[in-house]
Amino acid sequence: MDLLHRTPTFLLRSDRQSRPMVNHTNHCEHHCCPRGRRDFPAARTTPAPACRTSVPPPPTRSESMRIPKIAIGAILTSATLVLAGCGSGSDTGGSSTAQGAGTIVVAMPLPLTSGNATTAQQILNAGELAVKEINAAGGAGGKQLEIKSYDDQLTADETAKVTQRAITVDGAQVFIGAYTTIEGLAIRQLTDPRKIVFMSPSTISPQLTDGSQFVFRTTHVQTDYPALFAAAAKNLGMKKVVVLHDDSPSGSTLWEATNTALTEAGVTAGTEVGYALNATDVSSAIAAVKAQDPDGIVLIGSSAADAGLDIKTMAEQGLDVPVLGLSSPVAPDAVRIGGDAYKQIKIYSIQNKQPDKPAYAEFAKKYAAEYGGTAEEAAGGLAEPAGATYDAFMLLKKALDVTGGDTDGDKLKAALVALPPYAGVAGKEGSTISWANGPNGFSNAMSTLEYDPESGLLITAP
């Protein structure tokens, strides 16, 4: 049986009829996709307008070898055009109409119809799980939380559109979400001027937080990774490593520091090879890696679909060497696309997650009870940002308890910064989250995990 059929169904499913205080705005009039399906459409056939004056009803539950890096200015320009077209607004800390109500709207833009759809769904599920617990215990700062989710399609343009809609139409007062820096930068361009707090459980590029007072990470920043890649490669016995990367903000900037770290660790660094984000053919890139005869690859990419295609193409070309990457090579969508290649090629992942950590195991147990499957499947199979999303909501609740439910950006920011170190779900055992010294919550909290093709789960690497 191939891995497409081995993927635990709980990773893909959420089939309850309704959940109080959760509103899924898929922003996808022609494709109201049931939540958790494998066959999300790649894009809708008719683009939604950037701004709307009414809220539609919610959907039914739903290569060259060196590619120049994505122009960050283009991402910001998309958001700026949306802001200019719809009016920048003067509200701070969310919609003034929602501020006085007993509900706090939390917007979650996610790539629900992209090559990362399953991971995006798990992020959303983790957020819903947290909100259910928070609301059942009396809310945050005396108010109930309500999630409104949006399909950003993993593009800057669509992310800017749904972010503007979330703020001006749906009254979002806090943002938690975005899978990649592409989305995160588009969100920040619209939230920062309004002093709306944006909490990121997934994006690692320092560009997301540079110069911002209102963006907070519940994951690592990318500068933590090169030394960890090098140490893991050395521990795994790799002698010559080629860095394979996409042209995302992280991929195009992280490869050079990784090569430096490999060299300093005594590992020979080959010539890096790049490919375009959301590629449909990586055969020339894999051939260029193979020509260097490495005994290991460091894969730096944002898209799970790309990572799965990379590994599948490696197997097709007979490049049978271990791969060490971020979370994307072991994300459910990557495994689905890579198929039997995951039985042939050893995959390792540096993650802000430890499956056997007691707090994570308890979270996995709750997740499995809510969405199906076993606690073991959840602990070893959930994508890395799921636990970090749960932590983000729990920290938001603590900060709102301090502000009395006030989402004013300055007050909420101050409350988040002043929180004591928090031992959450994400990170390795003994790690804590704190923003006292900056926007990056974690430091030195990652583990090296190995993908087990028999169980389809992650285990601690030897």
Short mmCIF file of C-alpha atoms in Angstrom, two decimals:
data_model
loop_
_atom_site.label_atom_id
_atom_site.label_comp_id
_atom_site.label_asym_id
_atom_site.label_seq_id
_atom_site.Cartn_x
_atom_site.Cartn_y
_atom_site.Cartn_z
CA MET A 1 0.00 0.00 0.00
CA ASP A 2 1.48 3.34 -0.96
CA LEU A 3 1.78 6.30 1.39
CA LEU A 4 -1.13 8.11 -0.20
CA HIS A 5 -3.39 5.56 1.43
CA ARG A 6 -1.30 5.24 4.58
CA THR A 7 -1.69 8.85 5.65
CA PRO A 8 -3.85 8.80 8.80
CA THR A 9 -7.28 10.15 7.95
CA PHE A 10 -7.43 12.24 11.11
CA LEU A 11 -4.74 14.48 9.58
CA LEU A 12 -7.13 15.42 6.82
CA ARG A 13 -10.53 15.39 8.44
CA SER A 14 -12.87 17.60 10.35
CA ASP A 15 -16.41 16.42 9.76
CA ARG A 16 -18.48 17.73 12.63
CA GLN A 17 -21.49 19.72 11.53
CA SER A 18 -20.84 22.89 13.48
CA ARG A 19 -18.64 24.55 16.04
CA PRO A 20 -19.73 27.50 18.15
CA MET A 21 -17.75 30.73 17.73
CA VAL A 22 -15.91 29.59 14.61
CA ASN A 23 -16.67 31.19 11.24
CA HIS A 24 -14.92 29.86 8.14
CA THR A 25 -14.79 32.53 5.46
CA ASN A 26 -13.19 30.61 2.62
CA HIS A 27 -13.49 33.64 0.30
CA CYS A 28 -14.10 31.18 -2.52
CA GLU A 29 -17.57 31.70 -3.94
CA HIS A 30 -17.35 28.99 -6.59
CA HIS A 31 -15.53 26.39 -4.51
CA CYS A 32 -16.86 26.16 -0.97
CA CYS A 33 -14.54 23.31 -0.09
CA PRO A 34 -15.48 20.92 2.73
CA ARG A 35 -12.86 21.24 5.41
CA GLY A 36 -10.05 18.72 5.33
CA ARG A 37 -10.58 17.29 1.84
CA ARG A 38 -7.56 16.16 -0.16
CA ASP A 39 -8.91 17.53 -3.43
CA PHE A 40 -8.98 21.24 -2.77
CA PRO A 41 -9.04 23.03 -6.13
CA ALA A 42 -5.83 24.82 -7.01
CA ALA A 43 -7.66 28.11 -7.52
CA ARG A 44 -11.16 29.37 -8.05
CA THR A 45 -12.23 30.14 -11.58
CA THR A 46 -13.51 33.64 -10.85
CA PRO A 47 -11.45 35.91 -8.61
CA ALA A 48 -13.26 37.49 -5.69
CA PRO A 49 -13.23 41.28 -5.49
CA ALA A 50 -10.67 42.77 -3.16
CA CYS A 51 -13.27 44.65 -1.16
CA ARG A 52 -16.89 43.78 -0.41
CA THR A 53 -19.68 45.75 1.18
CA SER A 54 -21.56 42.73 2.43
CA VAL A 55 -20.55 39.43 3.96
CA PRO A 56 -21.51 36.30 2.00
CA PRO A 57 -22.87 33.31 3.93
CA PRO A 58 -20.15 31.00 5.22
CA PRO A 59 -19.38 27.90 3.16
CA THR A 60 -20.49 24.47 4.19
CA ARG A 61 -17.72 23.35 6.59
CA SER A 62 -15.64 23.47 5.17
CA GLU A 63 14.95 26.22 -13.67
CA SER A 64 17.57 27.60 -13.78
CA MET A 65 20.14 26.49 -11.24
CA ARG A 66 20.05 29.89 -9.54
CA ILE A 67 16.70 31.60 -9.30
CA PRO A 68 16.66 35.21 -8.08
CA LYS A 69 14.86 35.56 -4.78
CA ILE A 70 11.27 36.79 -4.77
CA ALA A 71 11.09 40.56 -4.74
CA ILE A 72 9.77 41.47 -1.33
CA GLY A 73 8.74 44.84 -2.74
CA ALA A 74 6.27 43.06 -5.02
CA ILE A 75 4.61 41.42 -2.04
CA LEU A 76 4.34 44.71 -0.22
CA THR A 77 3.10 46.47 -3.35
CA SER A 78 0.19 44.01 -3.61
CA ALA A 79 -0.85 44.81 -0.06
CA THR A 80 -0.35 48.55 -0.58
CA LEU A 81 -2.60 48.55 -3.64
CA VAL A 82 -5.33 46.74 -1.72
CA LEU A 83 -4.98 49.17 1.16
CA ALA A 84 -5.18 52.16 -1.17
CA GLY A 85 -8.12 50.74 -3.08
CA CYS A 86 -10.20 49.99 -0.01
CA GLY A 87 -9.09 52.81 2.24
CA SER A 88 -6.43 52.46 4.87
CA GLY A 89 -8.77 53.18 7.74
CA SER A 90 -7.88 54.82 11.02
CA ASP A 91 -8.90 52.13 13.49
CA THR A 92 -6.24 50.69 15.77
CA GLY A 93 -6.32 47.27 17.34
CA GLY A 94 -9.15 45.98 15.14
CA SER A 95 -12.64 47.10 14.20
CA SER A 96 -14.15 49.75 16.41
CA THR A 97 -17.57 48.18 15.95
CA ALA A 98 -16.34 44.86 17.28
CA GLN A 99 -14.33 46.31 20.15
CA GLY A 100 -17.28 46.96 22.41
CA ALA A 101 -18.92 43.58 21.80
CA GLY A 102 -18.45 40.47 23.91
CA THR A 103 -16.57 38.65 21.15
CA ILE A 104 -13.02 39.07 19.88
CA VAL A 105 -12.58 38.18 16.22
CA VAL A 106 -9.32 36.38 15.37
CA ALA A 107 -8.56 36.18 11.64
CA MET A 108 -6.68 33.15 10.29
CA PRO A 109 -5.53 33.55 6.66
CA LEU A 110 -4.16 30.19 5.49
CA PRO A 111 -3.36 28.47 2.16
CA LEU A 112 -6.36 26.14 2.32
CA THR A 113 -6.38 25.39 -1.42
CA SER A 114 -2.64 25.21 -2.09
CA GLY A 115 -0.01 22.49 -2.11
CA ASN A 116 0.07 22.96 1.66
CA ALA A 117 -3.66 22.47 2.18
CA THR A 118 -3.40 19.65 4.73
CA THR A 119 -0.92 21.54 6.89
CA ALA A 120 -3.07 24.66 6.65
CA GLN A 121 -6.07 22.63 7.78
CA GLN A 122 -4.15 21.29 10.76
CA ILE A 123 -3.17 24.83 11.75
CA LEU A 124 -6.82 25.83 11.60
CA ASN A 125 -7.90 22.74 13.54
CA ALA A 126 -5.37 23.50 16.29
CA GLY A 127 -6.69 27.05 16.52
CA GLU A 128 -10.26 25.81 16.81
CA LEU A 129 -9.25 23.33 19.49
CA ALA A 130 -7.63 26.10 21.52
CA VAL A 131 -10.60 28.44 21.09
CA LYS A 132 -13.01 25.73 22.17
CA GLU A 133 -11.03 25.24 25.39
CA ILE A 134 -10.60 28.96 26.03
CA ASN A 135 -14.27 29.77 25.52
CA ALA A 136 -15.41 26.82 27.64
CA ALA A 137 -13.24 28.14 30.48
CA GLY A 138 -14.79 31.61 30.39
CA GLY A 139 -13.05 33.22 27.43
CA ALA A 140 -10.11 35.61 27.21
CA GLY A 141 -10.28 38.77 29.26
CA GLY A 142 -13.95 38.04 29.88
CA LYS A 143 -14.74 37.79 26.15
CA GLN A 144 -15.34 34.88 23.83
CA LEU A 145 -12.99 34.30 20.89
CA GLU A 146 -14.29 33.77 17.36
CA ILE A 147 -12.15 32.48 14.51
CA LYS A 148 -12.77 33.65 10.97
CA SER A 149 -10.67 31.69 8.50
CA TYR A 150 -9.72 32.73 4.96
CA ASP A 151 -8.17 30.92 2.02
CA ASP A 152 -5.16 33.01 0.97
CA GLN A 153 -4.16 30.54 -1.77
CA LEU A 154 -0.46 31.01 -0.87
CA THR A 155 -0.23 34.21 -2.93
CA ALA A 156 0.55 37.76 -1.85
CA ASP A 157 -2.37 39.19 -3.83
CA GLU A 158 -5.01 36.93 -2.34
CA THR A 159 -3.56 37.28 1.15
CA ALA A 160 -3.79 41.06 0.88
CA LYS A 161 -7.41 40.79 -0.30
CA VAL A 162 -8.58 38.53 2.49
CA THR A 163 -6.64 40.49 5.11
CA GLN A 164 -8.35 43.71 4.02
CA ARG A 165 -11.69 41.94 4.12
CA ALA A 166 -11.00 40.51 7.57
CA ILE A 167 -10.24 43.97 8.95
CA THR A 168 -12.79 46.18 7.22
CA VAL A 169 -15.73 43.81 6.79
CA ASP A 170 -15.40 41.12 9.44
CA GLY A 171 -13.97 43.24 12.24
CA ALA A 172 -10.84 41.19 12.92
CA GLN A 173 -8.97 42.44 15.98
CA VAL A 174 -6.08 39.94 16.04
CA PHE A 175 -4.43 37.80 13.33
CA ILE A 176 -2.98 34.32 13.84
CA GLY A 177 -1.89 32.41 10.75
CA ALA A 178 0.05 32.45 7.47
CA TYR A 179 2.10 29.42 6.52
CA THR A 180 4.87 31.22 4.63
CA THR A 181 6.63 34.58 4.67
CA ILE A 182 4.92 35.46 1.38
CA GLU A 183 1.58 35.51 3.17
CA GLY A 184 2.99 36.94 6.38
CA LEU A 185 4.46 40.02 4.71
CA ALA A 186 1.17 40.74 2.94
CA ILE A 187 -0.71 40.50 6.25
CA ARG A 188 1.79 42.65 8.12
CA GLN A 189 1.61 45.41 5.50
CA LEU A 190 -2.06 45.89 6.39
CA THR A 191 -2.05 45.11 10.12
CA ASP A 192 0.99 47.14 11.21
CA PRO A 193 -0.40 50.58 10.24
CA ARG A 194 -3.53 49.81 12.29
CA LYS A 195 -1.53 48.46 15.25
CA ILE A 196 -3.22 45.08 15.01
CA VAL A 197 -1.30 42.24 16.66
CA PHE A 198 -0.29 39.45 14.26
CA MET A 199 0.97 36.17 15.75
CA SER A 200 2.83 33.81 13.42
CA PRO A 201 3.13 30.07 14.19
CA SER A 202 5.00 29.16 11.00
CA THR A 203 6.91 31.88 9.13
CA ILE A 204 10.64 31.93 9.87
CA SER A 205 12.06 34.77 7.75
CA PRO A 206 13.40 37.72 9.79
CA GLN A 207 11.82 40.02 7.20
CA LEU A 208 8.46 39.33 8.80
CA THR A 209 9.37 40.95 12.11
CA ASP A 210 12.08 43.43 11.11
CA GLY A 211 10.88 46.92 11.98
CA SER A 212 7.53 45.76 13.34
CA GLN A 213 6.24 46.23 16.88
CA PHE A 214 3.13 44.12 16.44
CA VAL A 215 4.30 40.79 14.94
CA PHE A 216 5.10 37.93 17.34
CA ARG A 217 6.41 34.44 16.49
CA THR A 218 5.58 31.21 18.28
CA THR A 219 8.26 29.48 16.20
CA HIS A 220 11.95 29.95 15.44
CA VAL A 221 13.54 32.55 13.19
CA GLN A 222 15.53 31.21 10.24
CA THR A 223 18.91 32.35 11.59
CA ASP A 224 18.65 29.51 14.13
CA TYR A 225 18.69 26.84 11.41
CA PRO A 226 22.13 26.84 9.69
CA ALA A 227 24.06 25.67 12.77
CA LEU A 228 21.41 23.04 13.47
CA PHE A 229 21.52 21.77 9.87
CA ALA A 230 25.30 21.51 10.06
CA ALA A 231 25.30 19.72 13.43
CA ALA A 232 22.62 17.27 12.28
CA ALA A 233 24.41 16.58 8.98
CA LYS A 234 27.62 15.82 10.86
CA ASN A 235 25.83 13.62 13.41
CA LEU A 236 24.19 11.68 10.56
CA GLY A 237 27.60 10.99 9.02
CA MET A 238 27.22 13.19 5.94
CA LYS A 239 30.56 14.12 4.34
CA LYS A 240 29.46 16.18 1.31
CA VAL A 241 26.18 18.06 1.31
CA VAL A 242 24.41 20.03 -1.41
CA VAL A 243 21.83 22.63 -0.40
CA LEU A 244 18.69 22.45 -2.56
CA HIS A 245 16.41 25.46 -2.09
CA ASP A 246 13.44 27.32 -3.54
CA ASP A 247 13.36 31.05 -4.31
CA SER A 248 11.10 32.01 -1.42
CA PRO A 249 12.33 34.67 1.04
CA SER A 250 13.66 31.91 3.31
CA GLY A 251 15.07 29.61 0.64
CA SER A 252 16.89 32.36 -1.24
CA THR A 253 18.56 33.78 1.87
CA LEU A 254 19.15 30.75 4.11
CA TRP A 255 21.26 28.59 1.78
CA GLU A 256 24.42 30.70 2.01
CA ALA A 257 24.52 30.71 5.82
CA THR A 258 23.88 26.97 5.77
CA ASN A 259 26.85 26.38 3.45
CA THR A 260 29.02 28.44 5.79
CA ALA A 261 27.86 26.47 8.82
CA LEU A 262 28.47 23.15 7.04
CA THR A 263 32.03 24.18 6.18
CA GLU A 264 32.71 25.31 9.74
CA ALA A 265 31.46 21.94 11.00
CA GLY A 266 33.90 20.10 8.75
CA VAL A 267 31.31 19.01 6.17
CA THR A 268 32.05 19.71 2.50
CA ALA A 269 29.44 22.06 1.06
CA GLY A 270 28.70 21.59 -2.64
CA THR A 271 27.36 24.21 -5.03
CA GLU A 272 23.83 25.16 -4.02
CA VAL A 273 21.00 24.49 -6.46
CA GLY A 274 17.81 26.54 -6.69
CA TYR A 275 14.37 26.11 -8.20
CA ALA A 276 11.20 28.19 -8.39
CA LEU A 277 8.65 28.10 -5.58
CA ASN A 278 5.55 26.11 -6.58
CA ALA A 279 7.52 24.38 -9.34
CA THR A 280 5.90 21.75 -11.56
CA ASP A 281 9.20 20.24 -12.79
CA VAL A 282 12.37 20.02 -10.72
CA SER A 283 14.16 17.43 -12.84
CA SER A 284 16.96 19.78 -13.94
CA ALA A 285 17.57 20.91 -10.36
CA ILE A 286 17.77 17.34 -9.09
CA ALA A 287 20.08 16.40 -11.97
CA ALA A 288 22.39 19.28 -10.98
CA VAL A 289 22.47 18.01 -7.40
CA LYS A 290 23.13 14.43 -8.53
CA ALA A 291 26.01 15.56 -10.76
CA GLN A 292 27.89 16.69 -7.63
CA ASP A 293 27.71 13.20 -6.10
CA PRO A 294 26.71 14.26 -2.56
CA ASP A 295 26.00 11.85 0.27
CA GLY A 296 23.36 14.15 1.75
CA ILE A 297 21.02 17.02 0.84
CA VAL A 298 19.80 19.94 2.91
CA LEU A 299 16.40 20.92 1.50
CA ILE A 300 15.25 24.47 2.25
CA GLY A 301 11.80 25.18 0.88
CA SER A 302 8.48 26.66 1.91
CA SER A 303 6.11 24.42 -0.04
CA ALA A 304 5.25 20.89 1.04
CA ALA A 305 4.13 20.13 -2.51
CA ASP A 306 7.54 21.18 -3.83
CA ALA A 307 9.32 19.06 -1.23
CA GLY A 308 7.29 16.00 -2.15
CA LEU A 309 8.07 16.58 -5.84
CA ASP A 310 11.78 17.00 -5.01
CA ILE A 311 11.89 13.66 -3.20
CA LYS A 312 9.85 11.87 -5.84
CA THR A 313 12.17 13.17 -8.55
CA MET A 314 15.24 12.12 -6.55
CA ALA A 315 13.93 8.57 -6.46
CA GLU A 316 13.15 8.63 -10.18
CA GLN A 317 16.70 9.77 -10.97
CA GLY A 318 18.31 7.28 -8.58
CA LEU A 319 19.60 9.93 -6.18
CA ASP A 320 19.23 7.81 -3.07
CA VAL A 321 20.81 9.95 -0.34
CA PRO A 322 19.36 11.23 2.95
CA VAL A 323 17.47 14.53 2.96
CA LEU A 324 17.61 16.93 5.91
CA GLY A 325 15.09 19.76 5.85
CA LEU A 326 12.65 22.04 7.56
CA SER A 327 9.13 20.77 8.22
CA SER A 328 8.02 20.85 4.56
CA PRO A 329 9.61 17.50 3.47
CA VAL A 330 7.62 15.61 6.11
CA ALA A 331 4.35 17.55 5.86
CA PRO A 332 1.35 15.40 4.89
CA ASP A 333 1.04 17.00 1.45
CA ALA A 334 4.70 16.26 0.72
CA VAL A 335 4.34 12.62 1.71
CA ARG A 336 1.20 12.30 -0.41
CA ILE A 337 2.98 13.63 -3.50
CA GLY A 338 6.25 11.80 -2.88
CA GLY A 339 4.50 8.46 -2.46
CA ASP A 340 6.76 5.41 -2.52
CA ALA A 341 9.88 7.59 -2.70
CA TYR A 342 9.54 8.01 1.05
CA LYS A 343 10.17 4.27 1.42
CA GLN A 344 13.41 4.61 -0.54
CA ILE A 345 14.93 7.85 0.75
CA LYS A 346 15.63 8.65 4.39
CA ILE A 347 14.07 11.96 5.44
CA TYR A 348 15.08 13.99 8.48
CA SER A 349 13.49 17.21 9.70
CA ILE A 350 14.63 19.93 12.11
CA GLN A 351 11.48 20.99 13.92
CA ASN A 352 10.19 23.11 16.73
CA LYS A 353 8.49 19.98 18.04
CA GLN A 354 9.20 16.92 20.19
CA PRO A 355 6.54 14.21 19.76
CA ASP A 356 7.24 12.51 23.10
CA LYS A 357 7.29 15.74 25.12
CA PRO A 358 4.53 15.36 27.76
CA ALA A 359 2.84 18.68 26.93
CA TYR A 360 2.87 17.84 23.21
CA ALA A 361 1.57 14.33 23.88
CA GLU A 362 -1.34 15.82 25.83
CA PHE A 363 -2.09 18.23 22.98
CA ALA A 364 -1.98 15.31 20.53
CA LYS A 365 -4.41 13.39 22.70
CA LYS A 366 -6.86 16.31 22.65
CA TYR A 367 -6.42 16.75 18.90
CA ALA A 368 -7.12 13.07 18.25
CA ALA A 369 -10.20 13.16 20.47
CA GLU A 370 -11.51 16.14 18.50
CA TYR A 371 -10.61 15.11 14.96
CA GLY A 372 -10.18 11.33 15.05
CA GLY A 373 -7.27 8.93 14.96
CA THR A 374 -5.03 8.02 17.85
CA ALA A 375 -2.91 10.19 20.11
CA GLU A 376 0.20 8.44 18.73
CA GLU A 377 -0.79 9.34 15.18
CA ALA A 378 -1.35 12.95 16.15
CA ALA A 379 1.92 13.23 18.08
CA GLY A 380 3.99 11.83 15.23
CA GLY A 381 1.93 12.99 12.28
CA LEU A 382 0.80 16.56 12.89
CA ALA A 383 2.64 19.27 10.99
CA GLU A 384 5.01 21.41 13.05
CA PRO A 385 2.90 24.64 13.07
CA ALA A 386 -0.12 22.93 14.66
CA GLY A 387 1.35 22.94 18.17
CA ALA A 388 2.74 26.45 17.70
CA THR A 389 -0.74 27.65 16.70
CA TYR A 390 -2.27 26.16 19.84
CA ASP A 391 0.41 27.96 21.87
CA ALA A 392 -0.31 31.26 20.09
CA PHE A 393 -3.95 31.16 21.13
CA MET A 394 -3.12 30.24 24.70
CA LEU A 395 -0.64 33.12 24.95
CA LEU A 396 -3.17 35.47 23.37
CA LYS A 397 -5.65 34.43 26.06
CA LYS A 398 -3.11 35.21 28.79
CA ALA A 399 -2.40 38.64 27.32
CA LEU A 400 -6.10 39.44 26.92
CA ASP A 401 -6.66 38.46 30.54
CA VAL A 402 -4.13 41.17 31.40
CA THR A 403 -5.78 43.81 29.20
CA GLY A 404 -9.29 42.87 30.28
CA GLY A 405 -10.17 41.86 26.73
CA ASP A 406 -8.90 45.10 25.19
CA THR A 407 -7.28 44.44 21.79
CA ASP A 408 -5.77 47.91 21.45
CA GLY A 409 -2.46 47.20 19.74
CA ASP A 410 -0.23 49.05 22.17
CA LYS A 411 -1.86 47.50 25.21
CA LEU A 412 -1.93 43.98 23.80
CA LYS A 413 1.68 44.23 22.62
CA ALA A 414 2.79 45.34 26.07
CA ALA A 415 0.90 42.48 27.69
CA LEU A 416 2.48 39.90 25.38
CA VAL A 417 5.99 41.23 25.99
CA ALA A 418 5.44 41.20 29.76
CA LEU A 419 4.21 37.61 29.94
CA PRO A 420 6.50 35.29 31.93
CA PRO A 421 8.26 32.49 30.00
CA TYR A 422 5.61 30.02 28.89
CA ALA A 423 6.18 26.26 28.69
CA GLY A 424 3.88 25.41 25.83
CA VAL A 425 3.15 22.57 23.44
CA ALA A 426 5.76 23.43 20.81
CA GLY A 427 9.52 23.18 21.24
CA LYS A 428 11.61 20.49 22.84
CA GLU A 429 11.24 19.51 26.48
CA GLY A 430 12.40 22.27 28.82
CA SER A 431 11.99 25.11 26.30
CA THR A 432 9.83 28.17 26.87
CA ILE A 433 8.29 30.97 24.81
CA SER A 434 9.06 34.57 25.73
CA TRP A 435 8.98 37.88 23.88
CA ALA A 436 10.76 39.85 26.57
CA ASN A 437 13.85 40.15 24.36
CA GLY A 438 12.24 40.44 20.95
CA PRO A 439 9.57 39.07 18.59
CA ASN A 440 10.99 35.54 18.27
CA GLY A 441 9.44 33.44 21.00
CA PHE A 442 11.78 30.45 20.90
CA SER A 443 15.51 29.94 21.09
CA ASN A 444 17.38 26.62 20.92
CA ALA A 445 14.18 24.60 21.17
CA MET A 446 14.31 22.39 18.07
CA SER A 447 14.75 18.64 17.62
CA THR A 448 15.99 16.47 14.76
CA LEU A 449 13.23 14.05 13.76
CA GLU A 450 13.21 11.09 11.36
CA TYR A 451 10.30 10.12 9.12
CA ASP A 452 9.29 6.47 9.62
CA PRO A 453 7.73 5.20 6.36
CA GLU A 454 6.17 2.18 8.03
CA SER A 455 4.04 4.16 10.46
CA GLY A 456 3.96 7.41 8.49
CA LEU A 457 5.00 9.23 11.68
CA LEU A 458 7.94 11.25 12.96
CA ILE A 459 10.27 9.81 15.55
CA THR A 460 13.27 11.25 17.36
CA ALA A 461 16.38 10.77 15.21
CA PRO A 462 19.23 8.65 16.63
#
